[in-house]
Coordinates of C-alpha atoms in Angstrom, one line a residue:
Chain X
Q1 CA 42.4 -14.6 107.1
L2 CA 41.0 -11.2 106.4
V3 CA 37.3 -11.7 105.4
L4 CA 34.4 -9.3 105.1
T5 CA 30.8 -10.6 105.6
Q6 CA 27.7 -8.9 104.3
S7 CA 24.0 -9.9 104.3
P8 CA 23.0 -10.7 100.7
S9 CA 19.9 -8.5 100.7
A10 CA 18.1 -5.7 102.5
S11 CA 15.0 -3.7 101.8
A12 CA 13.4 -0.5 103.1
S13 CA 10.6 1.8 102.1
L14 CA 11.0 5.1 100.2
G15 CA 11.8 7.9 102.6
T16 CA 12.8 5.7 105.5
S17 CA 16.3 4.8 106.7
V18 CA 18.3 1.6 106.3
K19 CA 21.5 0.4 108.0
L20 CA 23.7 -2.0 106.2
T21 CA 26.4 -4.1 108.0
C22 CA 29.8 -5.3 107.1
T23 CA 31.6 -7.6 109.6
L24 CA 35.3 -8.0 109.8
S25 CA 36.8 -11.4 110.5
S26 CA 38.2 -12.4 113.9
G27 CA 41.5 -10.6 114.7
H28 CA 40.8 -7.8 112.3
S29 CA 38.2 -5.8 114.3
G30 CA 40.4 -2.6 114.2
Y31 CA 40.5 -2.4 110.4
A32 CA 39.0 0.5 108.5
I33 CA 36.7 -0.3 105.6
A34 CA 35.2 1.5 102.6
W35 CA 31.7 1.4 101.2
H36 CA 31.1 1.4 97.5
Q37 CA 27.8 1.7 95.7
Q38 CA 27.0 0.0 92.4
Q39 CA 23.8 1.1 90.8
P40 CA 22.2 -1.3 88.2
E41 CA 24.3 -1.6 85.0
K42 CA 26.9 0.8 86.3
G43 CA 30.4 0.6 87.8
P44 CA 31.1 0.9 91.5
R45 CA 31.5 4.3 93.1
F46 CA 33.4 5.1 96.4
L47 CA 31.0 6.3 99.1
M48 CA 33.1 6.6 102.2
R49 CA 35.8 5.3 104.4
V50 CA 34.7 4.1 107.9
N51 CA 37.4 3.9 110.5
G52 CA 37.6 1.5 113.5
E53 CA 36.7 4.2 116.0
G54 CA 33.6 5.2 114.0
S55 CA 34.6 8.3 112.1
H56 CA 34.0 8.4 108.4
N57 CA 35.3 10.3 105.4
K58 CA 33.0 10.6 102.4
G59 CA 33.9 10.8 98.8
D60 CA 33.3 13.8 96.6
G61 CA 29.6 14.7 96.1
I62 CA 28.2 12.0 98.4
P63 CA 25.0 13.3 99.9
D64 CA 24.6 13.9 103.6
R65 CA 22.0 11.2 103.7
F66 CA 24.8 8.7 103.7
S67 CA 26.8 8.1 106.9
G68 CA 29.0 5.5 108.4
S69 CA 29.7 4.2 111.9
S70 CA 31.4 1.3 113.7
S71 CA 30.9 -1.0 116.7
G72 CA 33.5 -3.7 117.4
A73 CA 34.1 -5.7 114.3
E74 CA 31.0 -4.3 112.5
R75 CA 31.0 -1.4 110.1
Y76 CA 27.8 0.3 109.1
L77 CA 26.4 2.3 106.3
T78 CA 23.3 4.2 107.1
I79 CA 21.2 5.7 104.3
S80 CA 18.4 8.1 105.4
S81 CA 15.5 9.5 103.5
L82 CA 15.8 6.6 101.0
Q83 CA 15.3 7.5 97.4
S84 CA 14.7 5.3 94.4
E85 CA 18.2 5.8 93.1
D86 CA 19.6 4.3 96.3
E87 CA 18.5 0.9 95.0
A88 CA 21.8 -0.7 94.3
D89 CA 24.4 -3.2 95.4
Y90 CA 26.6 -2.0 98.3
Y91 CA 30.1 -3.5 98.8
C92 CA 32.4 -3.1 101.7
Q93 CA 36.1 -3.2 101.0
T94 CA 39.2 -3.4 103.3
W95 CA 42.9 -3.5 102.6
D96 CA 46.3 -4.1 104.0
P97 CA 49.6 -3.6 102.1
G98 CA 49.3 -6.9 100.5
M99 CA 45.8 -7.0 99.2
W100 CA 42.4 -5.6 98.7
V101 CA 39.4 -7.6 100.1
F102 CA 35.7 -7.2 99.2
G103 CA 32.6 -8.4 100.9
G104 CA 30.0 -10.3 99.0
G105 CA 27.8 -7.3 98.6
T106 CA 24.3 -6.4 99.8
K107 CA 21.5 -5.8 97.3
L108 CA 19.3 -3.0 98.6
T109 CA 15.7 -2.9 97.4
V110 CA 13.8 0.4 97.9
L111 CA 10.1 -0.5 98.3
Chain T
Q1 CA 39.6 15.4 88.1
I2 CA 40.7 11.8 88.4
T3 CA 39.6 9.4 85.7
L4 CA 40.5 5.9 84.8
K5 CA 39.5 4.0 81.7
E6 CA 40.0 0.3 80.8
S7 CA 40.7 -0.9 77.3
G8 CA 41.4 -4.2 75.7
P9 CA 39.7 -7.0 73.8
T10 CA 36.0 -7.7 74.3
L11 CA 36.4 -11.4 73.2
V12 CA 39.2 -13.8 73.8
K13 CA 39.4 -17.5 73.1
P14 CA 40.1 -20.2 75.7
T15 CA 43.8 -20.6 76.5
Q16 CA 44.6 -17.2 75.1
T17 CA 46.3 -14.4 77.1
L18 CA 44.3 -11.4 78.0
T19 CA 46.0 -8.0 78.1
L20 CA 44.1 -5.0 79.6
T21 CA 45.3 -1.4 79.8
C22 CA 44.2 1.1 82.4
T23 CA 44.8 4.7 81.2
F24 CA 44.4 7.3 83.9
S25 CA 44.5 11.0 84.4
G26 CA 44.4 13.5 87.3
F27 CA 47.1 11.8 89.4
S28 CA 50.6 10.4 89.1
L29 CA 51.6 6.8 89.8
S30 CA 55.0 8.2 91.0
T31 CA 53.4 9.9 94.0
S32 CA 54.1 8.3 97.3
G33 CA 51.2 6.1 98.5
V34 CA 49.4 5.8 95.2
G35 CA 48.3 2.5 93.9
V36 CA 46.3 1.2 90.9
G37 CA 44.6 -2.2 91.0
W38 CA 42.4 -4.5 89.0
I39 CA 39.1 -6.0 90.1
R40 CA 36.7 -8.2 88.1
Q41 CA 33.0 -9.0 88.4
P42 CA 31.5 -12.0 86.7
P43 CA 28.0 -11.4 85.5
G44 CA 25.6 -11.3 88.5
K45 CA 28.4 -11.9 91.0
A46 CA 30.5 -10.0 93.5
L47 CA 33.7 -8.0 93.0
Q48 CA 36.9 -9.9 93.1
W49 CA 40.3 -8.3 93.6
L50 CA 43.0 -9.4 91.1
A51 CA 46.2 -7.3 91.4
L52 CA 47.7 -4.1 92.7
I53 CA 50.8 -2.0 91.9
Y54 CA 52.1 0.8 94.0
W55 CA 54.0 3.9 93.2
N56 CA 57.3 2.2 94.2
D57 CA 56.6 -0.7 91.8
E58 CA 55.7 -3.1 94.5
K59 CA 53.2 -5.6 93.2
R60 CA 50.6 -7.7 94.9
Y61 CA 48.4 -10.5 93.5
S62 CA 45.3 -12.4 94.5
P63 CA 46.7 -15.7 95.9
S64 CA 44.2 -17.7 93.9
L65 CA 45.2 -16.2 90.6
R66 CA 48.8 -15.3 91.2
S67 CA 50.3 -17.8 88.8
R68 CA 48.3 -16.3 85.9
L69 CA 48.6 -12.6 86.5
T70 CA 51.2 -9.9 85.8
I71 CA 50.8 -6.2 86.5
T72 CA 53.1 -3.5 85.2
K73 CA 53.1 0.3 85.1
D74 CA 54.3 2.9 82.6
T75 CA 54.4 6.1 84.6
S76 CA 55.3 8.2 81.6
K77 CA 52.2 7.1 79.8
N78 CA 49.9 7.1 82.9
Q79 CA 49.1 3.4 82.2
V80 CA 48.8 0.2 84.1
V81 CA 48.7 -3.1 82.2
L82 CA 47.3 -6.4 83.5
T83 CA 48.0 -9.7 81.7
M84 CA 46.1 -12.9 82.5
T85 CA 47.2 -16.1 80.9
N86 CA 45.3 -19.3 80.0
M87 CA 41.9 -17.7 79.8
D88 CA 38.8 -19.8 80.5
P89 CA 35.1 -19.2 80.1
V90 CA 34.8 -18.8 83.9
D91 CA 37.0 -15.7 83.5
T92 CA 34.2 -13.9 81.6
A93 CA 33.6 -10.8 83.6
T94 CA 33.7 -7.0 83.7
Y95 CA 37.2 -5.9 84.5
Y96 CA 37.7 -2.7 86.4
C97 CA 40.8 -0.7 87.3
A98 CA 40.8 1.5 90.4
Q99 CA 43.0 4.0 92.2
R100 CA 43.9 4.3 95.9
L101 CA 45.8 7.1 97.5
N102 CA 45.9 6.1 101.2
G103 CA 43.8 3.2 102.1
P104 CA 40.6 2.3 100.2
I105 CA 39.8 2.6 96.6
D106 CA 39.0 6.2 95.9
Y107 CA 38.2 6.1 92.2
W108 CA 37.0 3.5 89.8
G109 CA 37.1 3.1 86.0
Q110 CA 33.9 2.4 84.1
G111 CA 34.9 -1.2 83.4
T112 CA 35.2 -3.3 80.3
L113 CA 33.4 -6.6 79.6
V114 CA 35.6 -9.5 78.5
T115 CA 34.0 -12.6 77.2
V116 CA 35.9 -15.8 76.9
S117 CA 34.5 -18.1 74.2
S118 CA 35.6 -20.1 71.3

């Protein structure tokens, strides 16, 4: 079964970096994923696609502070030079022809 | 510029059928590879995928809700319609439509809050 696992919460200080993790279920370690950001009281926004070999493709207008990477079944979203507006929920998403799958989301608090 | 916008009732009664419309612009649902799907988010909870329709009219549904969902498209009107039968208070959520070209969701609608209450 295709499942994505995320930690419920993360925190980091203003101006520092944070790395969020999304883990693919067993047997699916080669899948690409996408990261979506949902700021408080807003709809989600596509940030980037992260491929199994580690490359990433960002959406329109996504700042360079956001980057993606991979290791095995884990997919990462790194946000550098954290700003207050980065405080949001971050969801990973994957797909196959039959479905879309979301992780449970990580709530990022910027201290 | 790609945009999607959801429309439909804000309040439905238990056991009623919900019909939501996603009206989009900036792309065509007749283009190979394109898909439009529906996702919901109960208050304070995570995103949940519901249904997906592709350019070739193939349809996919969440296994847990398959029996209650129908997704259709009207390419000439640039619309995708989702119906969900037998609504229950636990179906109270913000409902989003979203577009994919080749893989992940690329664009989201702003969402519409649907409350199920008598």
